[in-house]
Amino acid sequence: MVVQKFGGTSVADPDAIRRLIEIVRAARHRDGAGPAVVVSAMSGVTDGLLKLASDGAAGRASEAHAGVATIRDRHLAAAADLAPGNTELVASLTEQCQQLDAVVGTIATLREVTPRMSDVVAAAGELLSSRLVAAALLHAGLNGEWVDSRRVVVTSDDHTQARPLANETNAAMRAAVGSSIEAGRVPVLGGFVGATVDGYTTTLGRGGSDYSGALVGAGVGASEIQIWTDVDGMLTADPRVVTSPRLVPRLSFAEAAELAYFGAKVLHPATILPAVEHDIPVRILNSRRPEGTGSVITAQPAPDATAVTAFACKRDVTVVDITSSRMLMAYGFLRQVFEIFERFKTAVDVVTTSEVSVSMTIDDRRNLEPLVAALRTLGDVSVESEMALVCAVGDRLRAEPEIAARVVTVLEEVPLRMISQAAARRNITVIMRQADLGHAMQRLHEEFFG
Ligand code: ADP
Ligand code: ASP
Ligand code: MG
């Protein structure tokens, strides 16, 4: 039995959902049970929901209410097409939108969105799409059954970035999703969404439906976790940056985790965790070309791996430099630096140090100002924004240092701000100006895959 997760473009409209139905039908026919289905919000809906929360907070109440109506009409039109005559579905979609409208009204009155309210608003996208897809599967003779993710994904109360509690989630998953499959049904859950032990709605961070798919896979002991999206699989580079990247047919969990962490948006970085723990292969597939074999991610490195498996890149990276003579021959300095990052809840991606300075990259600029002010107590601080990160990933980098040398040599005409590579690591990461990113990625891709 497999878990099939469908991203936003794979549930974008009735035609996309009809493709989903045929993909589910084929899996059920092949396996004789399941699958368990996890869906994202229809494409653009999560962005739309977050926008109406901010419209509300800015006092633009009528725009926010109009935004709710647009989302409601899009789902009701798809419902009429995919599950005609299902009055229960119409009632549940309508009620969900009424609740959303009430929350938006409260936000507009208070002129404030707390993280808890933001999660209630953002979760509506997946709650709506999952009800719609469950009813569409039922209408197509596939026994779809809606399962409320807020009952099965039990999380911490870190709103907008909640962490699932493994034991609670696994137990709830087995009870609700496992029993649905045993009863011969196709359980359908909204991804991205969970709830705390006390029942407050939470979300798992942007792109988090992949993570939900993996949690379901781990909870029910699936034989494979399938991520259905709009590209053929993990590609050798981001197709929006490099023209015609190639498909990576096989890669290891470790490689996929690095690629996802360093910017390959096709997979949410946390997706790999439940898969690793339960040794369940993850397969990335194209819902517009279901006949493809996709990319398979397993514990073992691919036997015929290329020198570099793939390149990932990230824009909008900020470099923070601290220079201090107090660092010279001193111990405990880096601890003080990292304590400040911890205090301001800012994750550091890449670090390089020299005798008197330390350079770090960060993604999240929300607390940059107070963070820099606190760092100034330790030394001179400089901040450079509009930087980009490029990361070459491959298991072979661990044993073949000449591959890292080739990466740096190819980039000889690009000014590199930082280079980071540890011995026996499967990645080499370089930081450059954002303006150089396109050219650098193209050059690297030509060198290794051209
Ligand atoms: P979904 O809505 O299905 O979750 P996403 O938009 O989150 O889809 O992820 C798929 C997108 O990831 C692709 O359309 C592609 O533009 C982007 N992407 C970035 N890096 C890669 C990569 N290395 N391989 C494949 N896709 C990538
Ligand atoms: N809908 C959510 C987002 O857009 C989660 C997801 O699609 O994975 O971030
Ligand atoms: Mg995604």
Short mmCIF file of C-alpha atoms and ligand atoms in Angstrom, two decimals:
data_model
loop_
_atom_site.label_atom_id
_atom_site.label_comp_id
_atom_site.label_asym_id
_atom_site.label_seq_id
_atom_site.Cartn_x
_atom_site.Cartn_y
_atom_site.Cartn_z
CA MET A 1 0.00 0.00 0.00
CA VAL A 2 1.35 3.41 -0.93
CA VAL A 3 0.78 6.99 0.20
CA GLN A 4 0.20 9.47 -2.62
CA LYS A 5 0.72 13.17 -1.92
CA PHE A 6 -0.50 15.63 -4.55
CA GLY A 7 0.86 19.19 -4.62
CA GLY A 8 -1.02 22.40 -5.44
CA THR A 9 -0.74 22.19 -9.23
CA SER A 10 -1.87 18.54 -9.12
CA VAL A 11 -5.21 19.61 -7.56
CA ALA A 12 -5.41 23.04 -9.22
CA ASP A 13 -8.70 22.51 -11.10
CA PRO A 14 -11.20 19.79 -12.09
CA ASP A 15 -8.94 18.50 -14.90
CA ALA A 16 -6.01 18.11 -12.51
CA ILE A 17 -8.26 16.31 -10.01
CA ARG A 18 -9.48 13.97 -12.78
CA ARG A 19 -5.83 13.07 -13.44
CA LEU A 20 -5.41 12.47 -9.69
CA ILE A 21 -8.41 10.13 -9.72
CA GLU A 22 -6.86 7.99 -12.46
CA ILE A 23 -3.52 7.87 -10.60
CA VAL A 24 -5.32 6.74 -7.43
CA ARG A 25 -7.35 4.19 -9.41
CA ALA A 26 -4.19 2.67 -10.89
CA ALA A 27 -2.54 2.34 -7.45
CA ARG A 28 -5.66 0.76 -5.94
CA HIS A 29 -5.90 -1.65 -8.84
CA ARG A 30 -2.23 -2.61 -8.52
CA ASP A 31 -2.11 -2.94 -4.71
CA GLY A 32 -5.67 -4.10 -4.02
CA ALA A 33 -5.92 -1.60 -1.12
CA GLY A 34 -5.55 2.07 -0.36
CA PRO A 35 -3.85 4.26 -1.32
CA ALA A 36 -3.83 6.89 1.42
CA VAL A 37 -4.08 10.30 -0.25
CA VAL A 38 -2.66 13.61 1.02
CA VAL A 39 -3.42 16.83 -0.82
CA SER A 40 -2.14 20.40 -0.81
CA ALA A 41 -4.41 23.39 -1.18
CA MET A 42 -5.41 24.19 -4.78
CA SER A 43 -2.53 26.15 -6.31
CA GLY A 44 -2.35 29.77 -5.21
CA VAL A 45 -4.84 29.28 -2.36
CA THR A 46 -2.35 29.34 0.53
CA ASP A 47 -0.78 32.55 -0.79
CA GLY A 48 -4.30 33.97 -1.22
CA LEU A 49 -5.27 33.05 2.35
CA LEU A 50 -2.17 34.62 3.85
CA LYS A 51 -2.84 37.73 1.79
CA LEU A 52 -6.38 38.04 3.09
CA ALA A 53 -5.13 37.68 6.66
CA SER A 54 -2.72 40.56 6.04
CA ASP A 55 -5.45 42.56 4.27
CA GLY A 56 -7.61 42.08 7.36
CA ALA A 57 -4.81 43.13 9.69
CA ALA A 58 -4.25 46.24 7.59
CA GLY A 59 -7.92 47.13 8.00
CA ARG A 60 -8.91 46.29 4.41
CA ALA A 61 -11.93 44.31 5.59
CA SER A 62 -13.95 44.36 2.38
CA GLU A 63 -11.00 43.10 0.33
CA ALA A 64 -10.45 40.31 2.83
CA HIS A 65 -14.11 39.22 2.73
CA ALA A 66 -14.07 39.37 -1.07
CA GLY A 67 -11.00 37.11 -1.00
CA VAL A 68 -12.91 34.51 1.02
CA ALA A 69 -15.79 34.62 -1.47
CA THR A 70 -13.39 34.02 -4.40
CA ILE A 71 -11.88 30.98 -2.69
CA ARG A 72 -15.34 29.64 -1.80
CA ASP A 73 -16.61 30.03 -5.39
CA ARG A 74 -13.56 28.28 -6.84
CA HIS A 75 -14.16 25.24 -4.63
CA LEU A 76 -17.94 25.20 -5.15
CA ALA A 77 -17.47 25.32 -8.94
CA ALA A 78 -15.04 22.39 -8.80
CA ALA A 79 -17.45 20.51 -6.50
CA ALA A 80 -20.33 20.95 -8.95
CA ASP A 81 -18.12 19.55 -11.71
CA LEU A 82 -16.52 16.63 -9.84
CA ALA A 83 -19.26 15.56 -7.43
CA PRO A 84 -22.57 16.85 -8.85
CA GLY A 85 -25.51 16.55 -6.47
CA ASN A 86 -23.36 16.04 -3.36
CA THR A 87 -25.22 18.44 -1.04
CA GLU A 88 -23.21 17.30 1.99
CA LEU A 89 -20.01 18.43 0.26
CA VAL A 90 -21.52 21.80 -0.66
CA ALA A 91 -22.65 22.27 2.95
CA SER A 92 -19.22 21.40 4.40
CA LEU A 93 -17.32 23.66 1.96
CA THR A 94 -19.75 26.49 2.65
CA GLU A 95 -19.46 26.05 6.41
CA GLN A 96 -15.66 25.99 6.24
CA CYS A 97 -15.73 29.28 4.32
CA GLN A 98 -18.18 30.82 6.79
CA GLN A 99 -15.80 29.99 9.64
CA LEU A 100 -12.95 31.47 7.64
CA ASP A 101 -14.96 34.61 6.98
CA ALA A 102 -15.64 34.99 10.71
CA VAL A 103 -11.91 34.68 11.57
CA VAL A 104 -11.05 37.22 8.88
CA GLY A 105 -13.69 39.54 10.35
CA THR A 106 -12.09 39.20 13.78
CA ILE A 107 -8.66 39.95 12.32
CA ALA A 108 -10.02 43.06 10.63
CA THR A 109 -11.66 44.23 13.86
CA LEU A 110 -8.56 43.64 15.97
CA ARG A 111 -6.23 44.81 13.17
CA GLU A 112 -3.89 42.08 14.23
CA VAL A 113 -3.07 38.50 13.18
CA THR A 114 -1.53 36.31 15.85
CA PRO A 115 0.38 33.22 14.68
CA ARG A 116 -2.51 31.11 16.02
CA MET A 117 -5.05 32.99 13.89
CA SER A 118 -2.74 32.88 10.89
CA ASP A 119 -2.69 29.07 11.15
CA VAL A 120 -6.50 28.84 11.27
CA VAL A 121 -6.66 30.94 8.10
CA ALA A 122 -3.84 29.11 6.25
CA ALA A 123 -5.21 25.65 7.16
CA ALA A 124 -8.49 26.37 5.36
CA GLY A 125 -6.87 25.72 1.95
CA GLU A 126 -6.03 22.08 2.69
CA LEU A 127 -9.25 21.48 4.64
CA LEU A 128 -11.25 22.59 1.59
CA SER A 129 -9.20 20.76 -1.05
CA SER A 130 -9.17 17.49 0.91
CA ARG A 131 -12.95 17.47 1.33
CA LEU A 132 -13.33 18.18 -2.38
CA VAL A 133 -10.92 15.41 -3.45
CA ALA A 134 -12.48 12.87 -1.06
CA ALA A 135 -15.92 13.56 -2.57
CA ALA A 136 -14.53 13.46 -6.12
CA LEU A 137 -12.99 10.03 -5.45
CA LEU A 138 -16.27 8.82 -3.97
CA HIS A 139 -18.13 10.04 -7.04
CA ALA A 140 -15.63 8.22 -9.27
CA GLY A 141 -16.38 4.93 -7.48
CA LEU A 142 -13.20 4.93 -5.42
CA ASN A 143 -14.59 5.04 -1.89
CA GLY A 144 -12.90 8.29 -0.85
CA GLU A 145 -13.22 9.15 2.85
CA TRP A 146 -12.25 12.53 4.31
CA VAL A 147 -9.99 12.33 7.38
CA ASP A 148 -9.51 15.48 9.43
CA SER A 149 -5.73 16.10 9.67
CA ARG A 150 -6.31 18.06 12.89
CA ARG A 151 -7.20 14.72 14.50
CA VAL A 152 -4.17 12.77 13.25
CA VAL A 153 -1.20 15.14 12.99
CA VAL A 154 -0.45 16.05 16.61
CA THR A 155 2.06 18.88 16.89
CA SER A 156 3.90 21.28 19.15
CA ASP A 157 2.40 24.75 19.57
CA ASP A 158 5.04 26.47 17.39
CA HIS A 159 2.40 28.08 15.21
CA THR A 160 3.27 28.42 11.50
CA GLN A 161 6.25 26.05 11.98
CA ALA A 162 4.78 23.32 14.19
CA ARG A 163 6.74 20.13 14.88
CA PRO A 164 4.82 16.83 14.83
CA LEU A 165 4.94 14.70 17.99
CA ALA A 166 5.93 11.29 16.61
CA ASN A 167 4.30 8.92 19.10
CA GLU A 168 0.98 10.76 19.33
CA THR A 169 0.83 11.23 15.56
CA ASN A 170 1.67 7.61 14.77
CA ALA A 171 -0.97 6.32 17.17
CA ALA A 172 -3.68 8.66 15.82
CA MET A 173 -2.64 7.86 12.25
CA ARG A 174 -2.94 4.11 12.77
CA ALA A 175 -6.36 4.54 14.37
CA ALA A 176 -7.90 6.87 11.77
CA VAL A 177 -6.01 6.27 8.52
CA GLY A 178 -5.10 2.61 9.09
CA SER A 179 -8.67 1.65 9.91
CA SER A 180 -10.02 3.51 6.89
CA ILE A 181 -7.72 1.48 4.62
CA GLU A 182 -8.64 -1.77 6.36
CA ALA A 183 -12.30 -0.94 5.76
CA GLY A 184 -11.53 -0.79 2.02
CA ARG A 185 -11.67 2.98 1.73
CA VAL A 186 -9.32 5.62 0.29
CA PRO A 187 -8.58 8.04 3.17
CA VAL A 188 -7.96 11.63 2.01
CA LEU A 189 -6.16 14.12 4.28
CA GLY A 190 -5.23 17.75 3.89
CA GLY A 191 -1.45 18.15 4.08
CA PHE A 192 0.33 21.00 5.93
CA VAL A 193 -2.26 20.99 8.74
CA GLY A 194 -2.21 19.60 12.27
CA ALA A 195 -3.35 20.53 15.76
CA THR A 196 -1.84 20.72 19.21
CA VAL A 197 -2.77 18.24 21.95
CA ASP A 198 -5.26 20.91 23.10
CA GLY A 199 -6.86 21.05 19.67
CA TYR A 200 -5.51 24.37 18.36
CA THR A 201 -4.99 24.28 14.59
CA THR A 202 -1.34 24.43 13.49
CA THR A 203 0.60 24.31 10.20
CA LEU A 204 3.93 22.66 9.38
CA GLY A 205 5.58 25.53 7.47
CA ARG A 206 5.34 26.42 3.78
CA GLY A 207 5.59 23.41 1.51
CA GLY A 208 4.69 21.21 4.49
CA SER A 209 2.26 18.90 2.69
CA ASP A 210 5.20 16.73 1.61
CA TYR A 211 6.02 16.32 5.29
CA SER A 212 2.39 15.31 6.00
CA GLY A 213 2.64 12.71 3.23
CA ALA A 214 5.70 11.21 4.90
CA LEU A 215 4.02 11.25 8.32
CA VAL A 216 1.08 9.31 6.92
CA GLY A 217 3.48 6.87 5.25
CA ALA A 218 5.31 6.27 8.53
CA GLY A 219 2.08 6.02 10.54
CA VAL A 220 0.48 3.33 8.37
CA GLY A 221 3.72 1.56 7.36
CA ALA A 222 3.38 2.30 3.63
CA SER A 223 5.64 0.52 1.13
CA GLU A 224 6.32 3.81 -0.69
CA ILE A 225 5.67 7.55 -0.25
CA GLN A 226 4.85 9.15 -3.60
CA ILE A 227 5.17 12.91 -4.08
CA TRP A 228 3.14 13.85 -7.18
CA THR A 229 4.11 17.26 -8.56
CA ASP A 230 4.61 19.26 -11.79
CA VAL A 231 8.11 18.06 -12.77
CA ASP A 232 9.39 14.58 -13.70
CA GLY A 233 11.24 14.11 -10.40
CA MET A 234 14.32 15.49 -8.67
CA LEU A 235 16.19 17.32 -11.42
CA THR A 236 19.91 18.04 -11.64
CA ALA A 237 19.09 21.74 -11.00
CA ASP A 238 16.13 24.02 -10.41
CA PRO A 239 14.41 24.24 -13.83
CA ARG A 240 13.61 27.91 -13.22
CA VAL A 241 17.34 28.66 -13.01
CA VAL A 242 18.99 26.23 -15.45
CA THR A 243 17.63 25.41 -18.91
CA SER A 244 16.84 21.71 -19.44
CA PRO A 245 18.16 20.03 -16.31
CA ARG A 246 18.19 16.22 -16.32
CA LEU A 247 16.20 13.77 -14.23
CA VAL A 248 18.02 12.14 -11.29
CA PRO A 249 16.60 8.59 -11.40
CA ARG A 250 17.97 7.49 -7.99
CA LEU A 251 19.41 9.28 -4.99
CA SER A 252 20.00 8.62 -1.31
CA PHE A 253 18.03 9.98 1.64
CA ALA A 254 21.13 11.92 2.70
CA GLU A 255 21.50 13.57 -0.70
CA ALA A 256 17.79 14.43 -0.91
CA ALA A 257 17.88 15.94 2.58
CA GLU A 258 20.81 18.21 1.64
CA LEU A 259 19.22 19.24 -1.67
CA ALA A 260 15.89 20.03 -0.02
CA TYR A 261 17.54 21.96 2.80
CA PHE A 262 19.63 24.01 0.38
CA GLY A 263 16.76 25.03 -1.88
CA ALA A 264 15.38 22.20 -4.05
CA LYS A 265 11.76 23.17 -3.43
CA VAL A 266 10.42 19.97 -4.97
CA LEU A 267 10.74 18.35 -1.52
CA HIS A 268 10.14 19.87 1.93
CA PRO A 269 13.35 19.21 3.92
CA ALA A 270 11.59 17.44 6.81
CA THR A 271 9.90 14.94 4.47
CA ILE A 272 12.91 12.69 4.62
CA LEU A 273 12.87 12.26 8.43
CA PRO A 274 9.89 9.88 8.80
CA ALA A 275 10.98 8.05 5.65
CA VAL A 276 14.49 7.47 7.06
CA GLU A 277 13.17 6.32 10.43
CA HIS A 278 10.93 3.71 8.83
CA ASP A 279 13.14 3.05 5.77
CA ILE A 280 10.32 3.83 3.33
CA PRO A 281 11.35 4.80 -0.22
CA VAL A 282 10.17 8.23 -1.42
CA ARG A 283 9.34 8.61 -5.13
CA ILE A 284 8.84 11.97 -6.86
CA LEU A 285 6.52 11.79 -9.88
CA ASN A 286 4.85 14.06 -12.46
CA SER A 287 1.04 14.03 -12.28
CA ARG A 288 0.86 15.22 -15.91
CA ARG A 289 3.04 12.30 -17.06
CA PRO A 290 2.09 9.45 -14.71
CA GLU A 291 3.77 6.88 -16.98
CA GLY A 292 7.22 8.25 -15.97
CA THR A 293 9.31 6.40 -13.38
CA GLY A 294 10.28 9.56 -11.47
CA SER A 295 13.10 9.79 -8.91
CA VAL A 296 13.43 7.17 -6.19
CA ILE A 297 15.00 8.14 -2.89
CA THR A 298 16.25 5.28 -0.70
CA ALA A 299 18.78 4.70 2.07
CA GLN A 300 21.42 3.29 -0.31
CA PRO A 301 23.49 5.55 -2.56
CA ALA A 302 22.81 5.01 -6.27
CA PRO A 303 25.34 2.50 -7.69
CA ASP A 304 25.91 4.43 -10.93
CA ALA A 305 25.90 7.95 -9.45
CA THR A 306 27.31 10.86 -11.44
CA ALA A 307 30.16 12.93 -9.88
CA VAL A 308 27.61 15.45 -8.60
CA THR A 309 24.05 14.23 -8.07
CA ALA A 310 22.40 17.67 -8.35
CA PHE A 311 22.87 21.38 -7.65
CA ALA A 312 20.58 23.35 -5.38
CA CYS A 313 20.44 27.11 -4.94
CA LYS A 314 18.82 29.65 -2.67
CA ARG A 315 18.23 33.36 -3.24
CA ASP A 316 17.81 36.14 -0.69
CA VAL A 317 20.57 34.89 1.53
CA THR A 318 22.11 37.36 3.99
CA VAL A 319 25.75 37.17 5.07
CA VAL A 320 26.61 38.39 8.57
CA ASP A 321 30.30 38.96 9.40
CA ILE A 322 31.76 39.55 12.84
CA THR A 323 35.33 40.65 13.21
CA SER A 324 36.90 40.89 16.63
CA SER A 325 40.43 40.77 17.92
CA ARG A 326 38.94 39.20 21.03
CA MET A 327 38.56 36.07 18.95
CA LEU A 328 42.31 35.68 18.63
CA MET A 329 43.45 32.64 20.65
CA ALA A 330 40.26 32.86 22.71
CA TYR A 331 37.82 30.10 23.44
CA GLY A 332 34.11 30.55 24.03
CA PHE A 333 33.77 33.29 21.42
CA LEU A 334 31.72 31.23 18.95
CA ARG A 335 29.48 30.07 21.76
CA GLN A 336 28.62 33.70 22.52
CA VAL A 337 27.92 34.34 18.86
CA PHE A 338 25.63 31.35 18.48
CA GLU A 339 23.82 32.11 21.73
CA ILE A 340 22.77 35.41 20.20
CA PHE A 341 21.43 33.64 17.09
CA GLU A 342 19.55 31.27 19.37
CA ARG A 343 18.08 34.13 21.38
CA PHE A 344 16.70 35.70 18.20
CA LYS A 345 15.48 32.33 16.84
CA THR A 346 17.51 32.70 13.65
CA ALA A 347 18.95 29.59 12.00
CA VAL A 348 22.45 29.73 10.51
CA ASP A 349 23.00 27.79 7.26
CA VAL A 350 26.69 28.14 6.43
CA VAL A 351 29.60 29.18 8.66
CA THR A 352 33.24 29.94 7.90
CA THR A 353 35.77 31.22 10.41
CA SER A 354 39.26 32.64 10.38
CA GLU A 355 41.55 33.76 13.18
CA VAL A 356 39.68 37.02 13.83
CA SER A 357 36.41 36.79 11.98
CA VAL A 358 33.39 34.60 11.49
CA SER A 359 30.98 34.71 8.54
CA MET A 360 27.53 33.20 8.65
CA THR A 361 24.58 33.03 6.27
CA ILE A 362 20.95 33.33 7.29
CA ASP A 363 17.66 32.98 5.46
CA ASP A 364 15.24 34.57 7.84
CA ARG A 365 15.69 38.34 8.25
CA ARG A 366 12.73 38.86 10.59
CA ASN A 367 14.91 39.56 13.64
CA LEU A 368 17.91 40.92 11.79
CA GLU A 369 17.98 44.36 13.39
CA PRO A 370 17.99 43.32 17.06
CA LEU A 371 20.26 40.39 16.18
CA VAL A 372 22.88 42.68 14.66
CA ALA A 373 22.59 45.11 17.57
CA ALA A 374 23.31 42.27 19.99
CA LEU A 375 26.23 40.97 17.87
CA ARG A 376 27.84 44.44 17.96
CA THR A 377 28.57 43.85 21.64
CA LEU A 378 31.07 41.20 20.44
CA GLY A 379 32.87 43.01 17.60
CA ASP A 380 32.50 44.84 14.28
CA VAL A 381 29.50 43.55 12.36
CA SER A 382 28.78 43.88 8.66
CA VAL A 383 25.71 42.65 6.82
CA GLU A 384 25.42 41.91 3.11
CA SER A 385 22.04 41.16 1.60
CA GLU A 386 21.03 39.96 -1.89
CA MET A 387 23.48 37.11 -1.77
CA ALA A 388 22.85 33.60 -3.09
CA LEU A 389 23.90 30.13 -2.09
CA VAL A 390 24.84 27.33 -4.47
CA CYS A 391 25.29 23.82 -3.21
CA ALA A 392 26.66 20.81 -5.10
CA VAL A 393 25.44 17.58 -3.56
CA GLY A 394 26.53 14.01 -4.11
CA ASP A 395 27.56 10.99 -2.07
CA ARG A 396 30.71 10.73 -4.22
CA LEU A 397 31.97 14.08 -2.86
CA ARG A 398 32.78 12.25 0.38
CA ALA A 399 35.51 10.10 -1.14
CA GLU A 400 36.58 12.16 -4.17
CA PRO A 401 37.94 15.59 -3.16
CA GLU A 402 38.76 16.43 -6.79
CA ILE A 403 35.03 16.94 -7.41
CA ALA A 404 34.96 19.88 -4.97
CA ALA A 405 38.06 21.30 -6.63
CA ARG A 406 36.31 21.10 -10.01
CA VAL A 407 33.30 23.02 -8.64
CA VAL A 408 35.49 25.88 -7.44
CA THR A 409 37.61 25.92 -10.62
CA VAL A 410 34.55 26.18 -12.87
CA LEU A 411 33.50 29.25 -10.89
CA GLU A 412 36.87 30.98 -11.21
CA GLU A 413 35.42 34.13 -12.80
CA VAL A 414 32.63 34.43 -10.20
CA PRO A 415 33.63 36.27 -7.01
CA LEU A 416 32.91 33.83 -4.19
CA ARG A 417 32.11 35.32 -0.81
CA MET A 418 32.31 32.07 1.19
CA ILE A 419 33.23 28.45 0.46
CA SER A 420 32.31 25.67 2.81
CA GLN A 421 33.28 22.06 2.57
CA ALA A 422 34.05 19.63 5.33
CA ALA A 423 35.99 16.44 4.78
CA ALA A 424 33.78 13.42 4.19
CA ARG A 425 30.74 15.60 3.52
CA ARG A 426 28.44 15.10 0.62
CA ASN A 427 28.17 18.78 -0.27
CA ILE A 428 30.22 21.81 -1.16
CA THR A 429 28.52 25.16 -0.67
CA VAL A 430 29.53 28.53 -2.10
CA ILE A 431 28.09 31.99 -1.48
CA MET A 432 28.05 34.66 -4.17
CA ARG A 433 26.20 37.81 -5.18
CA GLN A 434 22.65 37.09 -6.27
CA ALA A 435 23.37 38.81 -9.58
CA ASP A 436 25.91 36.07 -10.39
CA LEU A 437 23.62 33.15 -9.56
CA GLY A 438 22.11 32.38 -12.98
CA HIS A 439 25.45 32.39 -14.76
CA ALA A 440 27.16 30.34 -12.04
CA MET A 441 24.47 27.67 -12.03
CA GLN A 442 24.50 27.43 -15.82
CA ARG A 443 28.32 27.05 -15.88
CA LEU A 444 28.31 24.38 -13.18
CA HIS A 445 25.51 22.48 -14.85
CA GLU A 446 27.29 22.51 -18.22
CA GLU A 447 30.50 21.29 -16.62
CA PHE A 448 28.94 18.34 -14.81
CA PHE A 449 25.92 17.47 -16.96
CA GLY A 450 26.51 19.28 -20.29
P1 ADP B 1 4.07 21.13 -5.29
O1 ADP B 1 3.08 22.22 -5.38
O2 ADP B 1 3.72 19.92 -6.11
O3 ADP B 1 4.47 20.80 -3.88
P2 ADP B 1 6.45 22.73 -5.57
O4 ADP B 1 6.24 23.96 -6.38
O5 ADP B 1 6.51 22.85 -4.09
O6 ADP B 1 5.36 21.67 -6.05
O7 ADP B 1 7.78 21.98 -6.05
C1 ADP B 1 7.97 21.67 -7.43
C2 ADP B 1 8.85 22.73 -8.06
O8 ADP B 1 10.14 22.67 -7.46
C3 ADP B 1 9.13 22.52 -9.53
O9 ADP B 1 8.12 23.06 -10.34
C4 ADP B 1 10.47 23.24 -9.71
O10 ADP B 1 10.27 24.53 -10.24
C5 ADP B 1 11.04 23.39 -8.30
N1 ADP B 1 12.38 22.84 -8.14
C6 ADP B 1 13.43 23.48 -7.57
N2 ADP B 1 14.53 22.72 -7.58
C7 ADP B 1 14.19 21.55 -8.18
C8 ADP B 1 14.91 20.36 -8.49
N3 ADP B 1 16.20 20.20 -8.20
N4 ADP B 1 14.24 19.36 -9.09
C9 ADP B 1 12.92 19.49 -9.38
N5 ADP B 1 12.20 20.59 -9.13
C10 ADP B 1 12.82 21.62 -8.52
N1 ASP B 2 -0.30 24.71 0.74
C1 ASP B 2 0.91 24.85 1.54
C2 ASP B 2 1.86 25.84 0.90
O1 ASP B 2 1.55 26.38 -0.16
C3 ASP B 2 1.60 23.54 1.81
C4 ASP B 2 2.01 22.76 0.58
O2 ASP B 2 1.46 22.97 -0.50
O3 ASP B 2 2.89 21.90 0.71
O4 ASP B 2 2.88 26.14 1.46
MG MG B 3 5.82 21.68 -2.48
#
